[in-house]
Coordinates of C-alpha atoms in Angstrom, one line a residue:
X18 CA 0.0 0.0 0.0
X19 CA 1.6 3.3 -1.1
X20 CA 1.6 6.4 1.0
X21 CA -0.4 9.3 -0.4
X22 CA 1.7 12.4 -0.6
X23 CA 0.6 15.7 0.9
X24 CA 0.3 18.5 -1.6
X25 CA 2.0 20.9 0.7
X26 CA 4.4 20.4 3.6
X27 CA 5.9 22.8 6.0
X28 CA 9.6 22.2 6.8
X29 CA 12.1 23.7 9.2
X30 CA 15.9 23.7 9.0
X31 CA 18.2 22.6 11.9
X32 CA 22.0 22.3 12.1
X33 CA 23.3 19.3 14.0
X34 CA 26.1 19.7 16.2
X35 CA 29.4 18.0 15.2
X36 CA 29.6 14.3 16.2
X37 CA 31.1 13.7 19.6
X38 CA 34.5 12.2 19.8
X39 CA 34.3 8.6 18.8
X40 CA 30.7 8.7 17.5
X41 CA 29.7 8.2 13.9
X42 CA 28.5 11.0 11.8
X43 CA 24.8 12.0 12.0
X44 CA 24.0 10.7 8.5
X45 CA 25.8 7.4 9.1
X46 CA 23.9 6.9 12.3
X47 CA 20.6 7.4 10.4
X48 CA 21.6 4.8 7.8
X49 CA 22.9 2.3 10.4
X50 CA 19.6 2.7 12.3
X51 CA 17.4 2.1 9.3
X52 CA 19.3 -1.1 8.7
X53 CA 18.0 -2.5 11.9
X54 CA 15.1 -5.0 11.0
X55 CA 12.2 -5.3 11.6
X56 CA 11.0 -1.7 12.1
X57 CA 9.7 -2.5 15.6
X58 CA 13.3 -3.0 16.7
X59 CA 14.0 0.6 15.8
X60 CA 11.3 1.8 18.1
X61 CA 12.2 3.7 21.3
X62 CA 10.0 5.0 24.0
X63 CA 11.0 8.6 24.7
X64 CA 8.7 8.8 27.8
X65 CA 5.1 9.6 28.4
X66 CA 4.0 7.0 25.8
X67 CA 5.8 8.8 22.9
X68 CA 7.3 6.0 20.8
X69 CA 9.4 7.1 17.8
X70 CA 11.2 5.1 15.1
X71 CA 13.2 5.8 11.9
X72 CA 10.8 4.3 9.4
X73 CA 12.9 4.4 6.3
X74 CA 16.0 6.1 4.8
X75 CA 18.4 6.1 2.1
X76 CA 21.5 8.0 0.8
X77 CA 22.0 9.8 -2.4
X78 CA 25.2 11.8 -2.9
X79 CA 25.7 14.0 0.1
X80 CA 22.2 13.6 1.4
X81 CA 20.2 11.1 3.6
X82 CA 16.5 11.2 3.3
X83 CA 13.7 9.3 4.9
X84 CA 10.8 9.4 7.3
X85 CA 10.5 9.4 11.1
X86 CA 7.3 7.9 12.6
X87 CA 5.7 8.5 16.0
X88 CA 3.7 5.3 16.8
X89 CA 0.6 6.4 18.8
X90 CA -0.8 3.4 20.8
X91 CA -2.4 5.3 23.6
X92 CA -5.3 7.8 23.5
X93 CA -6.5 6.8 20.0
X94 CA -9.0 9.3 18.7
X95 CA -12.4 8.1 17.5
X96 CA -13.5 7.9 13.9
X97 CA -16.2 10.2 12.9
X98 CA -18.9 8.8 10.7
X99 CA -22.4 9.9 9.5
X100 CA -23.9 8.2 12.7
X101 CA -21.5 9.9 15.2
X102 CA -18.2 8.8 16.8
X103 CA -17.0 5.3 17.1
X104 CA -13.8 3.8 18.3
X105 CA -11.0 3.1 15.8
X106 CA -10.3 -0.6 16.1
X107 CA -6.5 -1.5 15.5
X108 CA -4.9 -4.9 15.4
X109 CA -3.2 -5.9 18.6
X110 CA 0.1 -4.0 19.2
X111 CA -0.6 -1.6 16.2
X112 CA -1.0 2.2 16.5
X113 CA -1.5 5.3 14.4
X114 CA 1.6 6.3 12.5
X115 CA 2.4 10.1 12.5
X116 CA 5.0 10.8 9.8
X117 CA 7.6 13.4 9.4
X118 CA 9.9 13.3 6.3
X119 CA 13.5 14.5 6.5
X120 CA 16.5 15.4 4.4
X121 CA 19.9 15.5 5.9
X122 CA 22.8 17.3 4.0
X123 CA 26.1 16.0 5.3
X124 CA 28.5 18.8 4.3
X125 CA 26.6 21.5 6.2
X126 CA 25.1 19.1 8.9
X127 CA 21.6 20.7 8.0
X128 CA 18.5 18.6 8.7
X129 CA 15.3 19.6 6.9
X130 CA 12.5 18.2 9.0
X131 CA 8.8 18.3 8.1
X132 CA 6.9 20.2 10.7
X133 CA 4.6 17.8 12.4
X134 CA 4.2 18.2 16.2
X135 CA 2.5 14.9 16.4
X136 CA 5.6 13.1 14.9
X137 CA 9.3 13.7 15.3
X138 CA 10.2 17.1 16.5
X139 CA 13.8 18.2 16.7
X140 CA 13.9 17.4 20.4
X141 CA 12.4 14.0 19.7
X142 CA 15.0 13.3 17.1
X143 CA 17.8 14.2 19.5
X144 CA 16.3 12.0 22.2
X145 CA 15.8 9.1 19.8
X146 CA 19.4 9.0 18.7
X147 CA 20.5 9.2 22.3
X148 CA 18.2 6.3 23.3
X149 CA 19.9 4.2 20.7
X150 CA 23.3 5.0 22.2
X151 CA 23.8 7.5 25.0
X152 CA 27.1 8.7 23.2
X153 CA 25.0 9.8 20.3
X154 CA 24.1 13.2 21.9
X155 CA 23.3 15.7 19.2
X156 CA 21.7 19.1 19.5
X157 CA 19.6 20.5 16.6
X158 CA 19.7 24.2 16.4
X159 CA 17.4 26.2 14.2
X160 CA 19.0 27.7 11.0
X161 CA 18.0 31.3 10.7
X162 CA 17.6 33.0 7.4
X163 CA 20.0 36.0 6.7
X164 CA 17.3 38.6 7.4
X165 CA 15.8 36.9 10.5
X166 CA 17.8 39.0 13.1
X167 CA 17.1 42.2 11.1
X168 CA 13.4 41.6 11.1
X169 CA 13.5 40.6 14.7
X170 CA 15.3 43.8 15.8
X171 CA 13.1 46.0 13.5
X172 CA 9.9 44.8 15.0
X173 CA 8.2 44.4 18.3
X174 CA 8.7 40.8 19.1
X175 CA 5.8 39.1 21.0
X176 CA 7.8 35.9 21.6
X177 CA 11.1 34.3 20.7
X178 CA 12.0 30.6 20.9

């Protein structure tokens, strides 16, 4: 069964910190992780029932691309039909898969991550890699556009993250 593509996606750009001493490069870690089979063996519980796994990935030139999946097995929402709401019945052990596509550019260490707060956020990606191996501690900092600071200083900011 093929996955239907969204017609529009929002993405954000993050720069991964350099690999700690003795730890593989970020892109290599992604490729090593996706080689673990079956997919259930790639799942990690990040706490609070948030289960994340690297669903797929491949390398092309200087990039690694793929998808992260958050597997929701708790608090499954109901389906909405003409007669009202009814529980969604899933097979034992299955959950709802919340996807987030990514593209990682090795030379710049930039991760382009689909914005989906129900799936893999930058913090969840960092936690996920650390749960695979505690030495794999990466930080993902937002990449600002050239004019971001100018626009910030010229306006009256209401918030800043």
